[in-house]
DNA sequence: TCTGGGGTCCTAGGACCC
DNA sequence: TCTGGGGTCCTAGGACCC
């Protein structure tokens, strides 16, 4: 496969929505435009999206909300809880638009996609990029930046440059040698895709402060200090494409459901309730993905900011046979919980992780296809549905439970619920 | 008072085998 | 003085991403 592409100049575009969650909120709420806005994490805990105006006020990514609540009280800052139903729906519309430009689209995250333009023969990349920006704005009112280059890492870097320099009008194309060089030189190591806090520290100790010097790093040293991924990264910065497009992602390997509680819980019976609900949700995700889980682990922890006596623990178990049986999954989760629970801590978070996922078609004992298999399938489905019903009855009594996640500033689910659709007032 | 959630990949090291 | 070599598989933990 590589032989067909090795001599071919690659062209990758990265299209990324600016301040995605805030921009989604702004689509339907005009009051949020042109002013400082933040969107909060689960539990209204910290700021996970900020408008440019909010960034200018030095509100940082991940900043605890209680530290800036004052700004909301004073009417300076607008605040919203996370509205995941809305963001997921807008995200899929965003993807649909990009598919109109090339079939080779990789959904990299909820707010950004890689596009492979290598075979597209665009006469002018500048106008293609501008067309993408205009179309996304016209159709769903999202502001995006476009970065284009010969590797995914350089496209990321170009996108970052477009964001930081308003005079570029949201577009940065890295093609000629001198432009690439100057862009690399201006990019600090901590802003490179794949370089986190640990590698930043390590590189700076080695006298490497920007992307240009990282691109000149010795191969052996890169491999030794930052694993094979680090070596790939260095090559990508040199313009050698090592990270391929993933237009058809592999199925998930893990399914996790974990939450911080609205209020701490100390008693085993309270944690049991939370863990049961998370196990149930994890199982529902499992059904949706049509997978069986081979392992399950449960974690609990108290408040990590309480440094005095921080307690965190988890336990893993393997199922006898890979399963998607809700009863079995919930029972195992509760039993694991009782193994790690100890009296004393005020627990603030719990989670359930299903691992070793395999397709439902590989269920032991389902090897024989035909009528028998289908009957068993149908029976299983029936059991699953009934179990789900029974269990959800058991847990609905706790709708006001202390540990429930807080969403106190939620906007309407405008695009996915009829009853929450916005109304237009006629004058 | 109040601090998110869900993923991936890579490697070292242990267990086990011949 | 002397203590094999080379595999595979599994998992915990550390790095990263948004």
XYZ file of C-alpha atoms (C1' of nucleotides) in Angstrom:
463
model
C 0.000 0.000 0.000
C 2.767 2.390 0.898
C 4.451 1.779 -2.457
C 1.546 3.392 -4.277
C 1.687 6.499 -2.141
C 5.353 6.843 -1.278
C 6.219 9.100 -4.182
C 2.972 10.953 -4.076
C 2.908 14.301 -2.344
C 0.333 14.174 0.410
C -2.043 16.998 1.256
C -3.917 16.976 4.569
C -6.378 19.577 5.795
C -7.441 19.944 9.398
C -10.770 21.692 9.876
C -11.441 22.664 13.472
C -14.382 24.543 14.951
C -13.385 27.557 17.045
C -14.444 27.212 20.694
C -16.835 24.434 19.663
C -19.190 24.193 22.676
C -19.514 27.967 22.933
C -20.107 28.250 19.190
C -22.873 25.609 19.427
C -24.565 27.569 22.205
C -24.338 30.723 20.109
C -26.155 29.214 17.131
C -29.518 29.488 18.885
C -28.911 32.124 21.542
C -28.138 35.534 20.094
C -27.538 36.938 23.577
C -24.330 34.931 23.705
C -22.750 36.508 20.638
C -19.876 39.011 20.888
C -19.484 38.650 24.627
C -17.611 36.507 27.146
C -19.149 33.012 27.386
C -17.976 29.800 29.032
C -19.379 26.256 28.977
C -18.908 24.124 32.088
C -17.967 20.478 32.541
C -20.258 17.905 34.133
C -21.419 18.948 37.587
C -20.865 22.569 36.505
C -17.330 21.995 37.804
C -14.876 23.765 35.527
C -14.681 25.752 32.298
C -14.114 23.455 29.335
C -14.901 25.900 26.521
C -14.349 29.652 26.358
C -15.263 32.275 23.819
C -12.418 34.490 22.580
C -13.759 37.261 24.810
C -13.572 34.937 27.828
C -10.017 33.930 26.897
C -9.077 37.600 26.783
C -10.279 37.871 30.389
C -7.647 35.262 31.298
C -10.179 32.562 32.122
C -8.160 29.395 31.632
C -9.050 25.967 30.257
C -10.196 23.759 33.130
C -10.506 26.652 35.550
C -12.831 25.807 38.477
C -16.089 27.656 38.065
C -16.330 28.771 41.701
C -13.274 30.965 41.123
C -15.075 33.033 38.488
C -18.706 32.787 39.608
C -18.398 36.425 40.657
C -18.114 37.442 36.983
C -21.435 35.806 36.224
C -23.086 37.427 39.240
C -21.853 40.814 38.025
C -23.380 40.192 34.595
C -20.016 40.249 32.831
C -19.870 36.559 31.907
C -22.485 34.240 30.393
C -22.350 30.625 31.573
C -23.878 27.393 30.244
C -23.807 23.762 31.408
C -22.634 21.184 28.858
C -25.420 20.234 26.451
C -23.971 17.062 24.958
C -27.082 16.138 22.987
C -26.861 19.448 21.130
C -23.092 19.262 20.537
C -23.208 15.695 19.216
C -25.937 16.601 16.759
C -24.171 19.741 15.507
C -20.955 17.733 15.206
C -22.536 15.203 12.864
C -23.923 18.011 10.675
C -20.421 19.498 10.556
C -19.055 16.154 9.346
C -21.757 15.862 6.694
C -20.765 19.224 5.234
C -17.097 18.235 5.018
C -18.017 15.007 3.235
C -19.252 17.239 0.438
C -15.650 18.278 -0.229
C -13.956 14.859 -0.168
C -15.002 11.326 0.746
C -11.785 10.947 2.768
C -12.826 12.495 6.072
C -11.515 11.353 9.431
C -13.560 12.439 12.417
C -10.745 13.129 14.839
C -12.833 14.535 17.675
C -16.225 16.118 18.286
C -15.004 19.421 16.819
C -12.323 18.607 14.277
C -11.851 16.521 11.125
C -8.891 15.640 8.943
C -9.507 15.737 5.187
C -7.241 13.962 2.701
C -6.833 16.187 -0.335
C -3.984 14.173 -1.859
C -6.094 12.910 -4.773
C -8.345 15.933 -5.114
C -6.453 18.076 -7.639
C -7.628 21.379 -6.237
C -6.273 24.117 -8.479
C -6.109 26.515 -5.608
C -5.928 25.273 -2.020
C -6.605 28.763 -0.718
C -9.964 28.989 -2.382
C -10.861 25.413 -1.376
C -10.141 26.307 2.251
C -12.170 29.512 1.967
C -15.059 27.573 0.449
C -15.050 25.179 3.406
C -15.147 28.055 5.884
C -17.923 29.836 4.041
C -20.057 26.738 3.610
C -19.846 25.694 7.262
C -20.716 29.219 8.318
C -23.606 29.561 5.881
C -25.184 26.196 6.652
C -24.742 25.745 10.412
C -23.264 29.024 11.608
C -20.060 27.606 13.041
C -16.735 29.489 12.728
C -13.894 27.186 11.674
C -10.167 27.377 10.950
C -8.475 25.404 8.201
C -4.829 24.263 8.249
C -3.298 22.549 5.232
C 0.088 20.807 4.933
C 1.864 17.648 3.783
C 1.506 15.753 7.100
C -1.207 15.592 9.727
C 1.098 17.047 12.364
C 1.980 20.016 10.142
C -1.718 20.486 9.291
C -2.431 20.639 13.029
C 0.312 23.185 13.397
C -1.038 25.215 10.472
C -4.487 25.176 12.037
C -3.044 26.408 15.321
C -1.277 29.213 13.451
C -4.518 30.200 11.700
C -6.272 30.421 15.080
C -3.588 32.559 16.703
C -3.259 35.041 13.827
C -6.582 36.715 12.968
C -5.037 38.450 9.953
C -4.901 35.023 8.247
C -8.719 34.910 8.166
C -8.831 31.400 9.582
C -6.689 29.806 6.880
C -3.048 28.724 6.956
C -1.445 26.707 4.172
C 2.077 25.437 4.684
C 3.562 24.645 1.298
C 6.848 26.363 0.576
C 9.954 25.634 2.564
C 10.465 29.091 4.039
C 6.864 29.381 5.254
C 7.130 26.005 6.979
C 10.431 26.929 8.560
C 9.208 30.203 9.936
C 6.032 28.592 11.257
C 8.010 25.835 12.990
C 10.284 28.401 14.535
C 7.364 30.360 15.989
C 5.669 27.297 17.489
C 6.666 26.469 21.059
C 7.120 22.766 21.833
C 4.173 22.661 24.247
C 1.844 23.624 21.389
C 2.795 20.700 19.167
C 0.300 17.865 18.708
C 1.684 14.905 20.679
C 3.817 16.908 23.108
C 2.275 17.088 26.572
C 3.582 18.410 29.890
C 6.057 15.550 30.511
C 7.707 15.760 27.091
C 7.730 19.569 27.202
C 9.800 19.410 30.366
C 12.118 16.790 28.926
C 12.652 18.655 25.651
C 13.312 21.969 27.334
C 15.922 20.282 29.509
C 17.535 19.195 26.245
C 17.516 22.765 24.953
C 14.642 22.177 22.524
C 12.143 25.011 22.764
C 10.377 25.200 19.402
C 9.105 22.938 16.615
C 12.041 23.785 14.367
C 14.626 22.427 16.795
C 12.410 19.431 17.521
C 12.315 18.673 13.779
C 16.128 18.658 13.847
C 16.328 16.308 16.826
C 18.477 13.203 16.439
C 16.360 10.171 15.412
C 17.872 7.798 17.936
C 17.442 10.247 20.770
C 13.825 10.921 19.788
C 13.093 7.191 19.691
C 14.799 6.558 23.010
C 13.258 9.418 24.955
C 9.759 9.578 23.472
C 9.094 6.076 22.090
C 8.244 5.294 18.482
C 5.538 7.970 18.585
C 8.121 10.632 19.287
C 10.204 9.529 16.320
C 7.121 9.604 14.087
C 6.342 13.086 15.301
C 9.833 14.360 14.460
C 9.534 12.913 10.941
C 6.115 14.467 10.476
C 7.552 17.860 11.360
C 10.125 17.311 8.594
C 7.292 16.784 6.122
C 7.443 12.976 5.979
C 3.934 11.637 6.442
C 3.862 8.811 9.033
C 0.380 9.125 10.516
C -2.272 7.819 8.141
C -5.920 8.828 7.792
C -8.419 6.742 9.745
C -11.617 7.168 7.818
C -13.092 3.926 9.160
C -12.068 3.797 12.794
C -11.605 0.489 14.591
C -14.378 -0.408 17.003
C -13.945 0.769 20.565
C -11.681 -1.272 22.873
C -13.103 0.058 26.124
C -16.370 1.498 27.340
C -16.290 3.680 30.432
C -18.913 5.458 32.480
C -17.677 7.549 35.376
C -18.967 10.650 37.113
C -18.130 13.009 39.896
C -20.988 13.266 42.372
C -23.044 16.387 42.951
C -22.341 15.818 46.664
C -19.954 13.364 48.364
C -21.087 9.917 49.510
C -19.658 8.000 52.469
C -21.936 4.959 52.766
C -21.600 1.759 50.779
C -25.314 1.720 49.978
C -25.068 5.143 48.306
C -22.035 4.149 46.253
C -23.842 0.956 45.302
C -26.644 2.977 43.812
C -24.267 5.109 41.749
C -22.170 2.147 40.575
C -25.314 0.232 39.601
C -26.481 3.111 37.426
C -23.050 3.531 35.790
C -22.833 -0.224 35.140
C -26.275 -0.083 33.575
C -25.291 2.801 31.299
C -22.052 1.068 30.341
C -24.065 -2.011 29.432
C -26.427 0.043 27.292
C -23.434 1.472 25.430
C -22.222 -2.100 24.983
C -25.534 -3.111 23.383
C -25.429 -0.068 21.164
C -21.940 -0.988 19.950
C -23.022 -4.635 19.551
C -20.105 -5.902 21.650
C -19.443 -8.280 24.519
C -17.190 -7.387 27.445
C -14.474 -9.741 28.689
C -13.482 -7.685 31.724
C -14.983 -5.139 34.057
C -13.357 -2.799 36.523
C -14.806 -0.492 39.127
C -13.073 2.542 40.614
C -13.929 4.849 43.493
C -12.093 7.826 44.910
C -12.582 10.655 47.318
C -11.803 14.286 46.694
C -8.316 14.501 45.109
C -8.028 18.129 46.230
C -8.221 16.956 49.787
C -4.535 16.074 49.955
C -4.595 14.972 53.585
C -5.910 11.439 53.158
C -6.663 10.902 49.482
C -8.075 7.433 48.846
C -8.446 5.942 45.399
C -8.831 2.309 44.468
C -10.065 0.031 41.737
C -10.576 -3.638 41.088
C -10.736 -5.643 37.896
C -12.493 -8.928 37.167
C -12.706 -11.136 34.100
C -16.040 -12.660 33.084
C -16.127 -16.399 32.667
C -17.459 -15.809 29.164
C -17.573 -12.474 27.354
C -20.993 -11.026 28.137
C -23.508 -8.265 27.528
C -25.887 -9.514 30.188
C -26.933 -6.532 32.248
C -27.735 -8.563 35.314
C -24.314 -10.173 35.323
C -22.528 -6.897 34.644
C -24.351 -5.041 37.413
C -23.892 -7.862 39.919
C -20.175 -8.091 39.198
C -19.793 -4.327 39.476
C -21.469 -4.288 42.901
C -19.329 -7.175 44.097
C -16.128 -5.418 42.939
C -17.278 -2.281 44.708
C -17.643 -4.103 48.017
C -14.073 -5.369 47.609
C -12.589 -1.859 47.376
C -14.977 0.077 49.603
C -13.698 1.136 52.972
C -15.425 3.253 55.555
C -14.016 6.701 56.151
C -13.497 8.619 52.904
C -16.131 10.953 51.537
C -16.315 9.531 48.042
C -16.583 12.030 45.215
C -16.365 9.874 42.116
C -17.027 6.348 40.886
C -16.663 4.624 37.553
C -17.220 1.392 35.652
C -15.028 0.309 32.730
C -15.822 -2.594 30.415
C -12.801 -3.955 28.541
C -11.674 -6.700 26.180
C -14.593 -5.952 23.867
C -15.416 -8.425 21.101
C -18.229 -8.471 18.519
C -21.514 -10.061 19.584
C -21.123 -12.473 16.666
C -18.230 -14.112 18.515
C -20.381 -15.018 21.501
C -19.405 -18.459 22.792
C -22.102 -20.989 21.950
C -23.418 -18.894 19.068
C -21.121 -20.423 16.501
C -23.913 -22.220 14.680
C -25.787 -19.885 12.437
C -29.317 -20.446 11.209
C -32.649 -20.624 12.918
C -31.370 -21.750 16.303
C -28.982 -18.848 16.505
C -31.674 -16.358 15.578
C -34.046 -17.712 18.204
C -31.336 -17.417 20.810
C -30.636 -13.884 19.616
C -34.259 -12.876 19.907
C -34.574 -14.449 23.324
C -31.479 -12.657 24.496
C -32.806 -9.356 23.219
C -36.064 -9.885 25.072
C -34.228 -10.632 28.298
C -32.047 -7.584 27.811
C -35.051 -5.327 27.308
C -36.885 -6.680 30.324
C -33.820 -6.502 32.523
C -33.293 -2.936 31.431
C -36.883 -2.061 32.254
C -36.828 -3.681 35.667
C -33.521 -2.161 36.584
C -34.481 1.277 35.413
C -37.607 1.067 37.581
C -35.356 0.212 40.489
C -33.166 3.223 39.899
C -35.723 5.858 38.875
C -36.714 6.334 42.501
C -33.436 8.132 42.990
C -33.928 10.968 40.535
C -33.156 13.492 43.255
C -30.206 11.503 44.622
C -27.414 13.564 46.129
C -24.808 12.028 43.859
C -26.558 13.055 40.639
C -24.581 15.262 38.298
C -25.516 18.939 38.307
C -26.489 20.750 35.118
C -27.973 23.961 36.431
C -27.437 26.199 33.386
C -28.525 23.922 30.563
C -29.672 25.302 27.208
C -32.514 23.586 25.269
C -31.727 20.529 23.115
C -32.778 22.567 20.107
C -32.028 20.095 17.359
C -32.954 16.750 18.922
C -36.153 17.361 20.937
C -39.341 18.632 19.362
C -40.514 20.144 22.624
C -37.292 22.114 22.998
C -37.158 23.499 19.484
C -36.635 27.276 19.426
C -39.705 29.449 18.677
C -39.595 32.403 16.370
C -41.762 35.285 17.517
C -43.592 37.078 14.748
C -43.726 40.840 15.197
C -18.528 25.307 50.135
C -17.421 24.556 44.979
C -12.113 21.370 40.864
C -14.863 16.740 34.022
C -15.167 12.564 31.215
C -13.777 9.304 27.802
C -10.569 7.579 25.022
C -5.759 5.750 22.573
C -1.009 3.917 22.140
C 3.488 2.193 23.856
C 6.728 -0.116 26.917
C 8.655 -2.675 30.713
C 8.424 -6.495 33.254
C 6.425 -10.819 34.951
C 4.634 -15.442 33.911
C 5.105 -19.124 31.221
C 6.892 -22.195 27.609
C 10.289 -24.922 24.923
C 34.793 -20.423 39.335
C 30.384 -21.172 37.717
C 24.538 -19.503 36.349
C 21.089 -20.324 28.371
C 18.375 -18.174 25.100
C 14.515 -16.894 22.913
C 9.929 -16.721 22.274
C 4.725 -15.219 23.519
C 1.122 -13.256 26.147
C -0.666 -10.250 29.511
C -1.102 -6.141 32.232
C 0.016 -1.899 34.865
C 1.387 2.402 34.294
C 2.774 6.385 31.827
C 2.457 9.243 27.999
C -0.794 11.621 24.985
C -5.448 13.504 22.819
C -9.994 16.357 22.929
